[in-house]
PDB file of N, CA and C in Angstrom:
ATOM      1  N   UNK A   1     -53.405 113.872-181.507  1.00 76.00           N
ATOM      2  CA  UNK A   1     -54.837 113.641-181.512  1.00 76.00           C
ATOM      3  C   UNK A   1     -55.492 114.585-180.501  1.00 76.00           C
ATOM      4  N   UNK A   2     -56.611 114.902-180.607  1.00 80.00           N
ATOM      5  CA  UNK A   2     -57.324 115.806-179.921  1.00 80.00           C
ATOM      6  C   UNK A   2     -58.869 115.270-179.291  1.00 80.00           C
ATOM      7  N   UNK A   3     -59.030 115.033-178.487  1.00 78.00           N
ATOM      8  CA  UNK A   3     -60.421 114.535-177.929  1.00 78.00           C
ATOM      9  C   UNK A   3     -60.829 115.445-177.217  1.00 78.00           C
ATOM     10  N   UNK A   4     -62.405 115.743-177.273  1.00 75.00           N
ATOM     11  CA  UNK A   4     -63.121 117.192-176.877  1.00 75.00           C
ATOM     12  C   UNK A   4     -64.688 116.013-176.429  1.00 75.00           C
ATOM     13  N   UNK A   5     -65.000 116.421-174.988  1.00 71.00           N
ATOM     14  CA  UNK A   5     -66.031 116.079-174.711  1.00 71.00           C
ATOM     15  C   UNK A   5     -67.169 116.974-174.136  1.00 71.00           C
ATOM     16  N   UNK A   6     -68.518 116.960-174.396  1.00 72.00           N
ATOM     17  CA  UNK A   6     -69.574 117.774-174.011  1.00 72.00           C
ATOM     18  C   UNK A   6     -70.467 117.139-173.035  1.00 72.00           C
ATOM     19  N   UNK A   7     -70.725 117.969-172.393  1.00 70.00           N
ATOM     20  CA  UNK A   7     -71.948 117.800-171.534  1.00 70.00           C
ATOM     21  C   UNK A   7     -73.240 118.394-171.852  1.00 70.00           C
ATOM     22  N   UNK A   8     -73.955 118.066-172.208  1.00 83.00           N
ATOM     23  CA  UNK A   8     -75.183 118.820-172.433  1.00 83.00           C
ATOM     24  C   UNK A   8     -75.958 118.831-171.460  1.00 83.00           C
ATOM     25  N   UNK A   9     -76.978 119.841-170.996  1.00 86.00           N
ATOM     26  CA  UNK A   9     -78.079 119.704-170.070  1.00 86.00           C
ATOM     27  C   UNK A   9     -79.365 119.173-170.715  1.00 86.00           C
ATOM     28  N   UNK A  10     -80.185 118.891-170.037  1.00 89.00           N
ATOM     29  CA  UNK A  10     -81.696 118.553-170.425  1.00 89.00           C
ATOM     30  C   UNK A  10     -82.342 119.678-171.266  1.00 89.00           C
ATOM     31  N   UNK A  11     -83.148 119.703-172.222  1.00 91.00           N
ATOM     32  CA  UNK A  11     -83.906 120.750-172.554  1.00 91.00           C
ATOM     33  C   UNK A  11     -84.481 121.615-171.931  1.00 91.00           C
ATOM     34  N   UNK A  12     -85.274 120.633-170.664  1.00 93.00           N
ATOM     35  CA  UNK A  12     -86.096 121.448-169.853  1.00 93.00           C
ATOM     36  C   UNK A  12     -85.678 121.134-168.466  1.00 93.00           C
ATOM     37  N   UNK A  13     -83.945 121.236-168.597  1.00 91.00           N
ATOM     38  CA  UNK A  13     -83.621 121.729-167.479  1.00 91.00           C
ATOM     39  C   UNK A  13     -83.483 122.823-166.700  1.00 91.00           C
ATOM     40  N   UNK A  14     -83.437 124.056-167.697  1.00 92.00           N
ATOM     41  CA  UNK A  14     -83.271 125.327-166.972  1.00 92.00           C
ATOM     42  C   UNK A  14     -84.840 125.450-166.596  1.00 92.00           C
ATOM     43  N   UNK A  15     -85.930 125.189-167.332  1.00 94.00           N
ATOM     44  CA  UNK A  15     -87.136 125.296-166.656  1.00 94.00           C
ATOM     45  C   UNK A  15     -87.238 124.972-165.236  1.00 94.00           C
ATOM     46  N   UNK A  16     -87.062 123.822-165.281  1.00 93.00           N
ATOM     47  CA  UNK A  16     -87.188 123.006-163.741  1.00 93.00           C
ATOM     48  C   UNK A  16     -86.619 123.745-162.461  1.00 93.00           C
ATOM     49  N   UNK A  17     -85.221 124.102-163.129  1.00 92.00           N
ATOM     50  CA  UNK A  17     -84.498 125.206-162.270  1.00 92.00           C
ATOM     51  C   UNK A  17     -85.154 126.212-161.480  1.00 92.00           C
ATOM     52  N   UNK A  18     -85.693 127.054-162.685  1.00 92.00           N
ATOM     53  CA  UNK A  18     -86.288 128.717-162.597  1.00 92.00           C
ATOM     54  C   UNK A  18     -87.856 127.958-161.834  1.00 92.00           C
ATOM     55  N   UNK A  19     -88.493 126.633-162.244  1.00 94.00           N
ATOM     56  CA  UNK A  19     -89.673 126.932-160.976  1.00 94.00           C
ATOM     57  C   UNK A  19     -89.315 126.782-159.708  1.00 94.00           C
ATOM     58  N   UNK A  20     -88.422 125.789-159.932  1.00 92.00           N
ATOM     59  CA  UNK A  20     -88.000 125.341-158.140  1.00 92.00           C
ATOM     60  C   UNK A  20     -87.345 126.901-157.115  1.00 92.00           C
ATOM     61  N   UNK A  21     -86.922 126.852-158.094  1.00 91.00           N
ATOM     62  CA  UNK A  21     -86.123 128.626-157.352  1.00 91.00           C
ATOM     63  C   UNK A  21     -87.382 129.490-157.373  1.00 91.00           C
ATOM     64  N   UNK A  22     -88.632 129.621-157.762  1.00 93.00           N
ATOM     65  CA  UNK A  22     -89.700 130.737-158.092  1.00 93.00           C
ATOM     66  C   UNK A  22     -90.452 129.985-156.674  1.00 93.00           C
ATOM     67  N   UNK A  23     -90.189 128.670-156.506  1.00 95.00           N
ATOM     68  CA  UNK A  23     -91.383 128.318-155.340  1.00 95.00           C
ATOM     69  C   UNK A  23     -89.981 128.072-153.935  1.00 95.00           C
ATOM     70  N   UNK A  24     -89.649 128.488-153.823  1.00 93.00           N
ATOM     71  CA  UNK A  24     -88.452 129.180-153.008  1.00 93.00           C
ATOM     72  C   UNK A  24     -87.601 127.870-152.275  1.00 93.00           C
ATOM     73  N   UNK A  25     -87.527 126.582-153.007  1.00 91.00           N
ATOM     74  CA  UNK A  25     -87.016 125.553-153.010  1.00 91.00           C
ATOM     75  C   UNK A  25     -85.747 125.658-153.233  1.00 91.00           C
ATOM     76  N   UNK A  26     -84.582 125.200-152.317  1.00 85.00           N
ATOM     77  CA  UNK A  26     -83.398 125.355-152.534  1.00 85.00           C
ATOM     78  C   UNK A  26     -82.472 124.573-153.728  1.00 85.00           C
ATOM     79  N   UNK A  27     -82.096 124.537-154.955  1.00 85.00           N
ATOM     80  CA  UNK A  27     -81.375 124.214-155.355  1.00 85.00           C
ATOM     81  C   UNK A  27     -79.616 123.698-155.425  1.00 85.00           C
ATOM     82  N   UNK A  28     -79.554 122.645-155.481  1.00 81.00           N
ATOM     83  CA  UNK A  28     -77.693 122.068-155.289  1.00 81.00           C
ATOM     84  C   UNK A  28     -77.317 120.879-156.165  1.00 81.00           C
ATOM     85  N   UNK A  29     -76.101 121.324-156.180  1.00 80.00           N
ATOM     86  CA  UNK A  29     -75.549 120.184-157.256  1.00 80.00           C
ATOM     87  C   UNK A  29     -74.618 119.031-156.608  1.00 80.00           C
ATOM     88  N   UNK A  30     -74.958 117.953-156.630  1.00 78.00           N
ATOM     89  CA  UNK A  30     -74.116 116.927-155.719  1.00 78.00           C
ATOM     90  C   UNK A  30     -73.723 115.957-157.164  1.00 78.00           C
ATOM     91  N   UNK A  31     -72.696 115.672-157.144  1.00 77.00           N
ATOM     92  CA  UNK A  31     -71.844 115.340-158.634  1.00 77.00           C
ATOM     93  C   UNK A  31     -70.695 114.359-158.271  1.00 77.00           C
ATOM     94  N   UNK A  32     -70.614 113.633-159.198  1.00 75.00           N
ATOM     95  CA  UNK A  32     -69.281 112.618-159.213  1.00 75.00           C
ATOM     96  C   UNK A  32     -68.571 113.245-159.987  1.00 75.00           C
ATOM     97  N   UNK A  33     -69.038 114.259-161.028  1.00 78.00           N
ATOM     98  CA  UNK A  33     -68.206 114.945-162.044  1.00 78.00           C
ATOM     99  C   UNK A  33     -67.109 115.573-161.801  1.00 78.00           C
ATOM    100  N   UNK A  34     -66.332 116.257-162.770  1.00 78.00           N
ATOM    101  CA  UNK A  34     -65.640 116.920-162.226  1.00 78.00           C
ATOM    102  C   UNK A  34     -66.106 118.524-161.506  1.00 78.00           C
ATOM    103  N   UNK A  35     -65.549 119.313-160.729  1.00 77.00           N
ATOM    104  CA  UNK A  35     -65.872 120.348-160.102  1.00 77.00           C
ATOM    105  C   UNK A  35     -66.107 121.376-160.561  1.00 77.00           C
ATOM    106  N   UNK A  36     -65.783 121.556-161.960  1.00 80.00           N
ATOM    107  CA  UNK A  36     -65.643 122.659-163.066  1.00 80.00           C
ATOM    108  C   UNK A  36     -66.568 122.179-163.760  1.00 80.00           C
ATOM    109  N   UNK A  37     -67.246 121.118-164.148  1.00 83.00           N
ATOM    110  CA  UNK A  37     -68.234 120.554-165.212  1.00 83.00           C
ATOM    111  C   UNK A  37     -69.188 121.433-163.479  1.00 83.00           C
ATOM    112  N   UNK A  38     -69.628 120.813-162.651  1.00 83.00           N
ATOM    113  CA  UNK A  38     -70.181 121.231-161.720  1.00 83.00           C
ATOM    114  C   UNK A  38     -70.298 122.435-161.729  1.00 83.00           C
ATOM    115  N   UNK A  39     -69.402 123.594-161.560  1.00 83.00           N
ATOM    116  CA  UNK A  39     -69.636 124.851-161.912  1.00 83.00           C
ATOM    117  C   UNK A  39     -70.304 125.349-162.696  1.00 83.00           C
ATOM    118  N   UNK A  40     -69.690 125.239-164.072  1.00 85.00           N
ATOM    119  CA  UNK A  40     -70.105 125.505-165.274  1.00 85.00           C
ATOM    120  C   UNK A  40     -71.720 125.299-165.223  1.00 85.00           C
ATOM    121  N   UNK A  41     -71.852 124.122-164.501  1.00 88.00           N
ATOM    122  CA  UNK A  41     -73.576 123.562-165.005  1.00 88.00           C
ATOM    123  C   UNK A  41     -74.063 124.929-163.633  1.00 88.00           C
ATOM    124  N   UNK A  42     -73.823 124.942-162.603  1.00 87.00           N
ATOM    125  CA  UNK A  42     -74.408 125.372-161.943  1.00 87.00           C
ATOM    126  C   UNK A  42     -74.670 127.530-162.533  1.00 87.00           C
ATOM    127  N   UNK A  43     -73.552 127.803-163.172  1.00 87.00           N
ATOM    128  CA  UNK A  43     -73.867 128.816-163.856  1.00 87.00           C
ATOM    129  C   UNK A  43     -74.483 128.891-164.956  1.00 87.00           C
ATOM    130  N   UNK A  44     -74.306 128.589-165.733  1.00 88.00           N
ATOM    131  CA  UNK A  44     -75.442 128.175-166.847  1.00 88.00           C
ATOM    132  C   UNK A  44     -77.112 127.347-166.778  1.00 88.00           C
ATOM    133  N   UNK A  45     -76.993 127.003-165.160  1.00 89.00           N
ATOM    134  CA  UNK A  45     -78.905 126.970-164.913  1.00 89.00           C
ATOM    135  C   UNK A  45     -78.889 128.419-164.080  1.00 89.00           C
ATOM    136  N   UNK A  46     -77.783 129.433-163.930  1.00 88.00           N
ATOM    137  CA  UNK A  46     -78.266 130.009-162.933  1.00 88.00           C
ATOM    138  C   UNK A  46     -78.342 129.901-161.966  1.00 88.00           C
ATOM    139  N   UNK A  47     -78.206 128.704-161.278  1.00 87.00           N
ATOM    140  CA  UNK A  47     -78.615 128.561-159.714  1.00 87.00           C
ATOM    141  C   UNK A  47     -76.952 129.270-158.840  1.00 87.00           C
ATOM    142  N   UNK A  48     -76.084 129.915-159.194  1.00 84.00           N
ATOM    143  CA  UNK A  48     -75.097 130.561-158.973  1.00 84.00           C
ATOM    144  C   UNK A  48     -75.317 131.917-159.797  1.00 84.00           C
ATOM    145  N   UNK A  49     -75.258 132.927-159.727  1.00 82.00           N
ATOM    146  CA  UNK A  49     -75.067 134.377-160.261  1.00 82.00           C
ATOM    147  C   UNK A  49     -73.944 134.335-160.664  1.00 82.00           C
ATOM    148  N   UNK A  50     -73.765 134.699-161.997  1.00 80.00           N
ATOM    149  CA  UNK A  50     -72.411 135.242-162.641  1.00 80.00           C
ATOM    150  C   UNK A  50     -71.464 135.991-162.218  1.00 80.00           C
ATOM    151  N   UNK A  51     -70.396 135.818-161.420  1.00 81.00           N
ATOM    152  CA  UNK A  51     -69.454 136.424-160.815  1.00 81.00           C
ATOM    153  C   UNK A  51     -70.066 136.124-159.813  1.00 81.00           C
ATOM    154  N   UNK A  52     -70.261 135.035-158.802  1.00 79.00           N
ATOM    155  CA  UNK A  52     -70.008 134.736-157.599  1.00 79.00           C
ATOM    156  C   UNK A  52     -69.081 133.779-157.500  1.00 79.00           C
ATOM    157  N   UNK A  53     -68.441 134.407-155.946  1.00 77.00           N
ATOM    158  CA  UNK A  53     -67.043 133.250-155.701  1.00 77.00           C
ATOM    159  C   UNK A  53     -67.739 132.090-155.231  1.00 77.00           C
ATOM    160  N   UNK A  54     -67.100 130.761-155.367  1.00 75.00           N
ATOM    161  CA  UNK A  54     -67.616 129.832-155.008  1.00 75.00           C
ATOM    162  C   UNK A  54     -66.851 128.741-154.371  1.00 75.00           C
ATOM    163  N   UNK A  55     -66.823 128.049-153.227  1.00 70.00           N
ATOM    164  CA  UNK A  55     -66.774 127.672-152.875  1.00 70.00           C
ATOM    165  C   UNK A  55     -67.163 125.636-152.551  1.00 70.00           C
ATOM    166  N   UNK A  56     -66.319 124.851-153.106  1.00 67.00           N
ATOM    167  CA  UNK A  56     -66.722 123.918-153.603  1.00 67.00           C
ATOM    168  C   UNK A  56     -65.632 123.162-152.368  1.00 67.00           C
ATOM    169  N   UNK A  57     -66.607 122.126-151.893  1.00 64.00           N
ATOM    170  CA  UNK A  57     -66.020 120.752-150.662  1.00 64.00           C
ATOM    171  C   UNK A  57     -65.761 119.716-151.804  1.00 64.00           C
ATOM    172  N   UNK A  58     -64.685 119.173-151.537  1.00 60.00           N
ATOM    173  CA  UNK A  58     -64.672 118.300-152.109  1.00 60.00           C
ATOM    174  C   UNK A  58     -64.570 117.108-150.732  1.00 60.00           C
ATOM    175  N   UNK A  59     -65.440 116.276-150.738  1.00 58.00           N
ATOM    176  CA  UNK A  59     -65.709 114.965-150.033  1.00 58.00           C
ATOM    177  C   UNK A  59     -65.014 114.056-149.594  1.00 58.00           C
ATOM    178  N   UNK A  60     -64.766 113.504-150.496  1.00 59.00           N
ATOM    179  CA  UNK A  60     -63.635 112.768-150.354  1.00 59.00           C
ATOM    180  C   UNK A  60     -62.172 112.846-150.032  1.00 59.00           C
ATOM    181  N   UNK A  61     -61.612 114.270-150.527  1.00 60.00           N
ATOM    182  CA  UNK A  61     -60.385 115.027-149.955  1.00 60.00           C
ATOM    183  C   UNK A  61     -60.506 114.996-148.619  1.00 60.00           C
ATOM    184  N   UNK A  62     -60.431 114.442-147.283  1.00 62.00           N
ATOM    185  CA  UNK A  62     -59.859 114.391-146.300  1.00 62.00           C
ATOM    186  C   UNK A  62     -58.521 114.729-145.779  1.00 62.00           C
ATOM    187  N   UNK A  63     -58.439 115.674-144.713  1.00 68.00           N
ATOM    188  CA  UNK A  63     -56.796 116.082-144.233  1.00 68.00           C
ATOM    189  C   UNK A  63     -56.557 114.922-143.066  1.00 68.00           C
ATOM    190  N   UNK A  64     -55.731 115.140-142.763  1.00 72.00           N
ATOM    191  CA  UNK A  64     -55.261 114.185-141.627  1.00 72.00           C
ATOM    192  C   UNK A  64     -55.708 114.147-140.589  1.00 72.00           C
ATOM    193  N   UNK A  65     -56.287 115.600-140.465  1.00 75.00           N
ATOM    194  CA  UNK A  65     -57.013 116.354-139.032  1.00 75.00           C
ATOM    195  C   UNK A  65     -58.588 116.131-139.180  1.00 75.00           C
ATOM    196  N   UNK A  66     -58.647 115.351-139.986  1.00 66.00           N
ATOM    197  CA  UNK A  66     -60.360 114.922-140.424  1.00 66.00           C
ATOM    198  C   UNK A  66     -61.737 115.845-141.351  1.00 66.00           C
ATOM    199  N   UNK A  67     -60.566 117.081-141.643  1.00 67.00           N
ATOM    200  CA  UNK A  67     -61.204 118.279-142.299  1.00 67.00           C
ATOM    201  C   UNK A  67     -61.393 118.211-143.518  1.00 67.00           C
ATOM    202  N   UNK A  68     -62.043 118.704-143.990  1.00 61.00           N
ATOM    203  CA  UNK A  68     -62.558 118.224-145.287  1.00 61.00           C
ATOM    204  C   UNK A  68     -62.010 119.406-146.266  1.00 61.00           C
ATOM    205  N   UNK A  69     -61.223 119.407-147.154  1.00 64.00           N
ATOM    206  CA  UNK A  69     -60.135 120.262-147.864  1.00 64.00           C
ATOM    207  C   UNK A  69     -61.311 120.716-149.057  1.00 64.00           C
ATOM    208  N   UNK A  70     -61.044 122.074-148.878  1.00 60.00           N
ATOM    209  CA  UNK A  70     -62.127 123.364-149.739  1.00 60.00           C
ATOM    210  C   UNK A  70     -61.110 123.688-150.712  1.00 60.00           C
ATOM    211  N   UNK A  71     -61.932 123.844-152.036  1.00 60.00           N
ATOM    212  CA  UNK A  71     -61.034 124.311-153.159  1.00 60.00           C
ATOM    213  C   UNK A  71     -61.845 125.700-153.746  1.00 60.00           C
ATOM    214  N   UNK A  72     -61.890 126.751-153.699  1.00 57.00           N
ATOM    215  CA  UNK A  72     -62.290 127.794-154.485  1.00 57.00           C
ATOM    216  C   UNK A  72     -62.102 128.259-156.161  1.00 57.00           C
ATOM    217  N   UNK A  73     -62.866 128.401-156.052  1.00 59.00           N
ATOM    218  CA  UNK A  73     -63.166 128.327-157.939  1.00 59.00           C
ATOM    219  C   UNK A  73     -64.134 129.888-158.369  1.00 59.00           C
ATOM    220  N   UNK A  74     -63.836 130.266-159.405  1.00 59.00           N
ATOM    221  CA  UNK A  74     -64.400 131.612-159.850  1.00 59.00           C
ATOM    222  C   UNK A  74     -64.249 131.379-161.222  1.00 59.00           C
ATOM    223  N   UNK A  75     -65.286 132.358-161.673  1.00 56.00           N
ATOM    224  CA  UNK A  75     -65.610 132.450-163.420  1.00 56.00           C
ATOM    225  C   UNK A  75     -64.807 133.668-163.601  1.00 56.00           C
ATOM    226  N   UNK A  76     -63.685 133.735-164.552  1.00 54.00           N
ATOM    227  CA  UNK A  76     -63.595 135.000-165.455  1.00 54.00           C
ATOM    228  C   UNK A  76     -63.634 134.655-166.584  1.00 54.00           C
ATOM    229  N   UNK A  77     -64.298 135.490-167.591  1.00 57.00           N
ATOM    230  CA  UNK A  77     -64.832 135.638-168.739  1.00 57.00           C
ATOM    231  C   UNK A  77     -65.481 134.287-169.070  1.00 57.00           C
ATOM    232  N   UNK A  78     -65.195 133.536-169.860  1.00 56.00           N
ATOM    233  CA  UNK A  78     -65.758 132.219-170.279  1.00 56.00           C
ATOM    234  C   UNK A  78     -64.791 131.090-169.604  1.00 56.00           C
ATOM    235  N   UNK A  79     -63.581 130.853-168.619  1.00 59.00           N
ATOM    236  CA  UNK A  79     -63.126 130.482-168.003  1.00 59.00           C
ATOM    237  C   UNK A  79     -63.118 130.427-166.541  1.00 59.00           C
ATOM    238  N   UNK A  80     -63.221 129.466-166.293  1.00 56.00           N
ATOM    239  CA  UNK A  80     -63.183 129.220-164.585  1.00 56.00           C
ATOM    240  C   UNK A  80     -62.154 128.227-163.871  1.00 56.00           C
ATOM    241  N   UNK A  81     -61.740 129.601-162.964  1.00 56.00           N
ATOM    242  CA  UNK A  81     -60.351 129.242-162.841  1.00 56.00           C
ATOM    243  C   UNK A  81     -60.182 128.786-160.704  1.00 56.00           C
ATOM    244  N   UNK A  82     -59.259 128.268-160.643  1.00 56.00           N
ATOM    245  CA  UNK A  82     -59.436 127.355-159.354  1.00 56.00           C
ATOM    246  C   UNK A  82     -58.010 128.633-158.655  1.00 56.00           C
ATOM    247  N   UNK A  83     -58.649 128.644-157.246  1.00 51.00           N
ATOM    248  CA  UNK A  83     -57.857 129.455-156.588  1.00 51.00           C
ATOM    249  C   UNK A  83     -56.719 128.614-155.589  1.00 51.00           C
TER     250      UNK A  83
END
């Protein structure tokens, strides 16, 4: 069996995007999702440039030393792949 799920954005979500970024308002994505749905959305409104490395906290990942464990993630081609 094969199960395939989508996320869609709002219609007039990339709008909302492109004014908030035009009136020099910072844009961010804070998500329960997964980190790659997170990506993905954040390249496809744009609010990330295509081929930037990125850098994603994950929160809840705690080290022992109280540091909060960074996972790096990058787009090649239509895939985005975790470093």
């Amino acid at each position: 069996a094969l199960v395939t799920f989508s996320n869609k954005l709002k219609d007039d979500a990339p709008w909302i995007i492109k004014t908030l970024q035009e009136a020099d308002i910072q844009t961010k994505i804070i998500t329960g999702d997964s980190i790659f749905v997170a990506v993905q959305t954040a390249l496809s409104l744009e609010i990330v440039p295509l081929g930037s490395r990125i850098i994603a906290l994950e929160g809840d990942k705690l080290e022992a030393d109280g540091s909060i464990k960074a996972t790096c993630v990058k787009k090649v081609g239509d895939k985005i792949l975790e470093d």
